[in-house]
PDB file of C-alpha atoms in Angstrom:
ATOM      1  CA  MET A 428     -11.763  11.619  13.375  1.00  0.00           C
ATOM      2  CA  GLY A 429      -9.125  14.387  13.114  1.00  0.00           C
ATOM      3  CA  VAL A 430      -6.058  14.605  11.147  1.00  0.00           C
ATOM      4  CA  ARG A 431      -2.965  12.831  12.952  1.00  0.00           C
ATOM      5  CA  LEU A 432       0.043  14.972  12.459  1.00  0.00           C
ATOM      6  CA  ARG A 433       3.381  13.115  13.242  1.00  0.00           C
ATOM      7  CA  THR A 434       6.916  14.087  13.978  1.00  0.00           C
ATOM      8  CA  LEU A 435      10.075  12.865  11.937  1.00  0.00           C
ATOM      9  CA  HIS A 436      13.497  13.793  12.710  1.00  0.00           C
ATOM     10  CA  VAL A 437      15.955  13.913   9.673  1.00  0.00           C
ATOM     11  CA  GLY A 438      19.421  15.052  10.407  1.00  0.00           C
ATOM     12  CA  ALA A 439      18.878  18.147  12.794  1.00  0.00           C
ATOM     13  CA  ARG A 440      15.728  18.941  11.498  1.00  0.00           C
ATOM     14  CA  ASP A 441      12.021  17.954  12.270  1.00  0.00           C
ATOM     15  CA  PHE A 442       9.379  17.532  10.002  1.00  0.00           C
ATOM     16  CA  VAL A 443       5.623  17.248  10.588  1.00  0.00           C
ATOM     17  CA  TRP A 444       3.757  14.790   8.165  1.00  0.00           C
ATOM     18  CA  ARG A 445       0.550  13.066   7.639  1.00  0.00           C
ATOM     19  CA  THR A 446      -1.188  10.552   5.309  1.00  0.00           C
ATOM     20  CA  ALA A 447      -4.617  10.136   3.545  1.00  0.00           C
ATOM     21  CA  VAL A 448      -5.687   7.244   1.678  1.00  0.00           C
ATOM     22  CA  ARG A 449      -7.204   8.114  -1.653  1.00  0.00           C
ATOM     23  CA  TYR A 450      -8.560   6.038  -4.497  1.00  0.00           C
ATOM     24  CA  VAL A 451      -8.081   7.085  -8.163  1.00  0.00           C
ATOM     25  CA  PRO A 452      -9.250   5.534 -11.388  1.00  0.00           C
ATOM     26  CA  GLY A 453      -6.849   3.139 -12.921  1.00  0.00           C
ATOM     27  CA  SER A 454      -6.792   1.424 -16.289  1.00  0.00           C
ATOM     28  CA  GLU A 455      -9.744  -0.594 -17.474  1.00  0.00           C
ATOM     29  CA  GLY A 456     -12.078   0.889 -14.773  1.00  0.00           C
ATOM     30  CA  ALA A 457      -9.959  -0.251 -11.879  1.00  0.00           C
ATOM     31  CA  CYS A 458      -9.740   1.728  -8.754  1.00  0.00           C
ATOM     32  CA  LEU A 459      -6.104   2.177  -7.344  1.00  0.00           C
ATOM     33  CA  ARG A 460      -5.298   2.749  -3.676  1.00  0.00           C
ATOM     34  CA  VAL A 461      -3.077   5.587  -3.169  1.00  0.00           C
ATOM     35  CA  VAL A 462      -1.586   6.982  -0.072  1.00  0.00           C
ATOM     36  CA  ARG A 463      -0.983  10.655  -0.213  1.00  0.00           C
ATOM     37  CA  VAL A 464       1.936  11.937   2.060  1.00  0.00           C
ATOM     38  CA  ARG A 465       2.186  15.655   2.991  1.00  0.00           C
ATOM     39  CA  VAL A 466       5.116  16.866   4.829  1.00  0.00           C
ATOM     40  CA  TRP A 467       6.107  20.416   6.277  1.00  0.00           C
ATOM     41  CA  GLY A 468       9.562  21.287   7.142  1.00  0.00           C
ATOM     42  CA  GLY A 469       9.580  24.757   8.209  1.00  0.00           C
ATOM     43  CA  GLY A 470       6.226  25.438   9.921  1.00  0.00           C
ATOM     44  CA  LYS A 471       2.647  25.396   8.704  1.00  0.00           C
ATOM     45  CA  GLN A 472       3.354  28.279   6.276  1.00  0.00           C
ATOM     46  CA  SER A 473       6.538  26.432   4.670  1.00  0.00           C
ATOM     47  CA  ARG A 474       6.387  24.839   1.386  1.00  0.00           C
ATOM     48  CA  VAL A 475       4.759  21.269   1.776  1.00  0.00           C
ATOM     49  CA  LEU A 476       5.984  18.226   0.267  1.00  0.00           C
ATOM     50  CA  GLN A 477       3.432  16.101  -1.496  1.00  0.00           C
ATOM     51  CA  ALA A 478       3.861  12.674  -2.633  1.00  0.00           C
ATOM     52  CA  ASP A 479       1.400   9.905  -3.823  1.00  0.00           C
ATOM     53  CA  LEU A 480       2.467   6.528  -3.125  1.00  0.00           C
ATOM     54  CA  ALA A 481       0.874   3.533  -4.674  1.00  0.00           C
ATOM     55  CA  ALA A 482      -0.184   1.238  -1.907  1.00  0.00           C
ATOM     56  CA  PRO A 483       0.578  -2.718  -2.433  1.00  0.00           C
ATOM     57  CA  VAL A 484      -2.713  -4.114  -3.870  1.00  0.00           C
ATOM     58  CA  THR A 485      -2.572  -7.047  -1.593  1.00  0.00           C
ATOM     59  CA  ASP A 486      -2.915  -4.966   1.473  1.00  0.00           C
ATOM     60  CA  GLU A 487      -5.467  -2.552   2.082  1.00  0.00           C
ATOM     61  CA  SER A 488      -4.254  -1.552   5.443  1.00  0.00           C
ATOM     62  CA  TRP A 489      -0.955  -0.554   4.241  1.00  0.00           C
ATOM     63  CA  HIS A 490       0.313   2.721   5.377  1.00  0.00           C
ATOM     64  CA  PRO A 491       4.097   4.017   4.913  1.00  0.00           C
ATOM     65  CA  THR A 492       6.199   3.901   8.115  1.00  0.00           C
ATOM     66  CA  PRO A 493       8.192   6.664   9.467  1.00  0.00           C
ATOM     67  CA  LYS A 494      11.230   4.917   7.701  1.00  0.00           C
ATOM     68  CA  ASP A 495       9.281   5.183   4.453  1.00  0.00           C
ATOM     69  CA  VAL A 496       8.394   8.967   4.867  1.00  0.00           C
ATOM     70  CA  LYS A 497      12.198   9.709   5.827  1.00  0.00           C
ATOM     71  CA  ALA A 498      13.270   7.949   2.477  1.00  0.00           C
ATOM     72  CA  VAL A 499      10.559  10.281   0.721  1.00  0.00           C
ATOM     73  CA  VAL A 500      11.807  13.354   2.388  1.00  0.00           C
ATOM     74  CA  GLU A 501      15.446  12.516   1.857  1.00  0.00           C
ATOM     75  CA  ARG A 502      14.842  12.061  -2.096  1.00  0.00           C
ATOM     76  CA  ALA A 503      12.780  15.370  -2.338  1.00  0.00           C
ATOM     77  CA  LEU A 504      15.677  17.065  -0.534  1.00  0.00           C
ATOM     78  CA  ALA A 505      18.159  15.688  -2.964  1.00  0.00           C
ATOM     79  CA  HIS A 506      15.743  16.760  -6.005  1.00  0.00           C
ATOM     80  CA  GLY A 507      15.471  20.400  -5.071  1.00  0.00           C
ATOM     81  CA  TRP A 508      12.741  20.683  -2.158  1.00  0.00           C
ATOM     82  CA  ARG A 509      13.315  23.709  -0.240  1.00  0.00           C
ATOM     83  CA  PRO A 510      10.992  23.464   2.862  1.00  0.00           C
ATOM     84  CA  ASP A 511      12.102  26.763   4.387  1.00  0.00           C
ATOM     85  CA  VAL A 512      10.492  28.600   1.456  1.00  0.00           C
ATOM     86  CA  ARG A 513       7.180  30.077   2.325  1.00  0.00           C
ATOM     87  CA  GLY A 514       4.146  28.918   0.748  1.00  0.00           C
ATOM     88  CA  GLY A 515       3.620  26.615  -2.327  1.00  0.00           C
ATOM     89  CA  MET A 516       3.876  22.967  -2.822  1.00  0.00           C
ATOM     90  CA  TYR A 517       6.713  20.749  -3.766  1.00  0.00           C
ATOM     91  CA  VAL A 518       4.949  17.497  -5.686  1.00  0.00           C
ATOM     92  CA  MET A 519       6.912  14.452  -6.054  1.00  0.00           C
ATOM     93  CA  ARG A 520       6.120  12.863  -9.430  1.00  0.00           C
ATOM     94  CA  ASN A 521       6.397   9.109  -9.953  1.00  0.00           C
ATOM     95  CA  ALA A 522       6.966   8.715  -6.082  1.00  0.00           C
ATOM     96  CA  GLN A 523       7.811   5.088  -5.409  1.00  0.00           C
ATOM     97  CA  PHE A 524       7.038   3.318  -2.222  1.00  0.00           C
ATOM     98  CA  PRO A 525      10.692   3.155  -1.098  1.00  0.00           C
ATOM     99  CA  ALA A 526      10.655  -0.442   0.011  1.00  0.00           C
ATOM    100  CA  MET A 527       9.523  -1.407  -3.553  1.00  0.00           C
TER     101      MET A 527
END
């Protein structure tokens, strides 16, 4: 199955985004489910936004909604992400699921 790219409109700008589920080591040998979100705002050569969102432990099928991704994009823009810059990656540290 290929990667599904989705489009999101924030203000007058279009963003393309995708998600991928990852499992990372946690404390005491536990495995944590994380949803990695990647967003492009200026074409495929633009600076990509990357945020790892901790998924609710009780729901293995959880994925962020467009509303959640919009909140992540707005937060990244407010904290200095410049999607028009060519190349590179802007990594959001300590990204929280917006509805939490």
